Coordinates of C-alpha atoms in Angstrom, one line a residue:
M1 CA 0.7 10.3 -7.3
T2 CA 0.3 7.7 -9.9
H3 CA 0.9 3.9 -9.7
K4 CA 4.7 3.9 -9.8
P5 CA 5.4 6.7 -7.2
I6 CA 2.9 5.1 -4.8
I7 CA 4.6 1.7 -5.1
E8 CA 8.1 3.2 -4.8
Y9 CA 7.0 5.2 -1.7
L10 CA 5.7 2.1 0.0
E11 CA 8.8 0.1 -0.9
N12 CA 10.9 2.9 0.6
L13 CA 8.9 2.5 3.8
N14 CA 9.7 -1.2 3.8
E15 CA 13.4 -0.5 3.3
K16 CA 13.5 1.9 6.2
L17 CA 11.4 0.1 8.8
V18 CA 13.7 -2.0 11.0
D19 CA 11.1 -4.7 11.4
F20 CA 11.7 -5.7 7.7
S21 CA 14.8 -7.4 6.3
E22 CA 16.0 -7.8 2.7
N23 CA 13.7 -9.4 0.2
S24 CA 10.6 -8.7 2.3
F25 CA 8.7 -6.6 -0.2
F26 CA 6.9 -7.0 -3.5
R27 CA 3.9 -5.8 -5.5
M28 CA 1.4 -8.6 -5.5
D29 CA -1.2 -9.3 -8.2
L30 CA -4.5 -10.7 -6.9
A31 CA -4.1 -13.8 -9.1
E32 CA -1.2 -14.8 -6.8
I33 CA -3.5 -15.4 -3.9
T34 CA -4.6 -18.8 -5.2
G35 CA -1.2 -20.4 -5.2
A36 CA 2.0 -20.4 -3.2
F37 CA 3.6 -17.2 -1.8
R38 CA 6.4 -15.8 -3.9
K39 CA 9.7 -17.6 -3.4
G40 CA 12.7 -16.0 -1.7
I41 CA 10.7 -13.6 0.5
T42 CA 11.7 -13.1 4.1
F43 CA 9.2 -12.7 7.0
P44 CA 7.7 -10.5 8.2
A45 CA 6.9 -9.5 4.6
M46 CA 5.0 -6.6 3.1
T47 CA 3.1 -6.8 -0.1
V48 CA 1.4 -3.9 -1.9
E49 CA -1.4 -3.9 -4.4
S50 CA -1.8 -1.5 -7.4
P51 CA -4.0 1.4 -6.4
E52 CA -7.6 1.9 -7.5
G53 CA -9.0 5.4 -8.1
D54 CA -12.0 7.6 -8.5
G55 CA -12.8 11.2 -9.3
E56 CA -15.3 11.7 -6.4
G57 CA -15.2 15.3 -5.2
S58 CA -14.3 16.7 -8.6
T59 CA -16.2 19.6 -10.0
K60 CA -16.4 21.3 -13.4
N61 CA -13.5 23.5 -12.4
N62 CA -11.4 21.3 -10.1
S63 CA -10.2 17.7 -10.5
A64 CA -9.8 15.7 -7.4
I65 CA -8.4 12.2 -7.9
N66 CA -8.5 9.8 -5.1
R67 CA -6.5 6.6 -5.0
T68 CA -7.3 3.7 -2.7
C69 CA -4.1 1.8 -1.8
A70 CA -3.5 -1.4 0.1
F71 CA -0.6 -3.1 1.7
T72 CA -0.5 -6.3 3.7
V73 CA 2.0 -7.3 6.4
W74 CA 2.6 -11.1 6.4
E75 CA 4.0 -13.7 8.9
K76 CA 4.4 -17.4 8.7
P77 CA 3.6 -19.0 12.0
Q78 CA 4.1 -22.6 12.7
T79 CA 1.1 -24.6 11.5
G80 CA -1.1 -25.8 14.4
N81 CA 0.6 -23.6 17.0
F82 CA -2.3 -21.2 17.9
A83 CA -0.3 -19.3 20.4
A84 CA 2.4 -18.6 17.7
Q85 CA -0.4 -17.6 15.3
T86 CA -1.8 -15.1 17.8
E87 CA 1.7 -13.6 18.4
K88 CA 2.5 -13.4 14.7
I89 CA -0.9 -11.8 13.8
D90 CA -0.3 -9.3 16.5
D91 CA 3.1 -8.5 15.2
C92 CA 1.6 -7.9 11.7
E93 CA -0.9 -5.4 13.1
K94 CA 1.8 -3.6 15.1
I95 CA 4.1 -3.3 12.0
G96 CA 1.2 -2.1 9.9
L97 CA 0.4 0.6 12.4
K98 CA 4.0 1.7 12.4
L99 CA 3.7 2.2 8.6
I100 CA 0.5 4.2 9.0
A101 CA 2.2 6.4 11.7
R102 CA 5.1 7.1 9.4
M103 CA 2.6 8.0 6.6
R104 CA 0.9 10.4 8.9
L105 CA 4.3 12.0 9.7
D106 CA 5.2 12.2 6.0
C107 CA 1.8 13.8 5.2
A108 CA 3.0 16.9 7.1
N109 CA 6.4 17.0 5.3
P110 CA 6.4 19.3 2.3
E111 CA 9.2 17.1 0.8
S112 CA 7.1 14.0 0.9
P113 CA 5.0 12.7 -1.9
L114 CA 2.2 12.3 0.6
F115 CA 2.3 15.9 1.6
N116 CA -1.4 16.9 2.4
K117 CA -2.6 13.8 0.6
F118 CA -3.0 11.2 3.3
D119 CA -5.7 11.1 6.0
V120 CA -5.5 8.6 8.8
A121 CA -9.4 8.6 8.9
S122 CA -9.3 6.8 5.6
V123 CA -7.4 3.8 7.0
R124 CA -9.1 0.4 7.4
F125 CA -7.5 -2.9 8.3
I126 CA -8.5 -6.5 8.6
K127 CA -6.9 -9.7 9.7
I128 CA -6.4 -12.2 6.9
G129 CA -5.4 -15.9 6.8
P130 CA -4.6 -18.6 6.8
I131 CA -4.0 -18.1 3.1
F132 CA -1.6 -19.3 0.4
N133 CA -0.2 -22.9 0.4
E134 CA 2.0 -21.9 3.3
G135 CA -0.9 -20.9 5.6
L136 CA 0.3 -17.3 6.1
Y137 CA -1.5 -14.8 8.3
G138 CA -1.4 -11.0 8.2
Y139 CA -3.1 -7.7 8.3
R140 CA -4.3 -5.9 5.2
F141 CA -4.4 -2.1 5.4
T142 CA -6.3 0.1 3.0
F143 CA -6.0 3.9 2.8
N144 CA -6.7 6.8 0.5
I145 CA -4.4 9.2 -1.1
A146 CA -6.3 12.2 -2.3
G147 CA -5.5 15.5 -3.9
S148 CA -6.2 18.0 -6.7
E149 CA -4.8 16.8 -10.0
S150 CA -4.7 18.6 -13.2
L151 CA -6.7 16.9 -15.9
K152 CA -5.8 19.4 -18.6
V153 CA -5.7 18.0 -22.1
D154 CA -2.3 18.2 -23.7
P155 CA -2.6 18.9 -27.5
A156 CA 0.6 16.9 -28.1
D157 CA -1.3 13.8 -27.1
W158 CA -4.2 14.3 -29.6
S159 CA -4.2 14.6 -33.3
D160 CA -7.4 16.6 -33.4
I161 CA -6.7 19.3 -30.7
E162 CA -4.6 22.4 -31.2
E163 CA -4.7 24.2 -27.9
V164 CA -4.6 23.4 -24.2
C165 CA -8.0 22.7 -22.8

């Protein structure tokens, strides 16, 4: 799974989970953290970050590509209302765990892009906020998608190679 299928999978989860409404999803760039939250987004909201990757676990004969992915579930509690903040932060954690539970289910489905690639043991989450000009709170979840991936060289991509390597 490369960048686009991962983002599309997470967006599909957002569309199917009844806790989210329309316009509650976007891919966020880290540079956006320093300003205001994106306009027109409904809460609770889900943002995703572009995955990071590594080749740990690869050998000379087998390529294992691991991607570390992240999503955050956001809420906008009333400023200064600490009871509301606690409630909204709790809601974000619960929604995030619903997403993780669905990913665990999808990992066992041969039709899913996550089939045999997601491990709940890789999940980490942390409370964040207040952040952005709006004072949003949320929970950021990170997880790994791992699997064998062919790193064969395609001669069509190279002017100096004539056969598949």
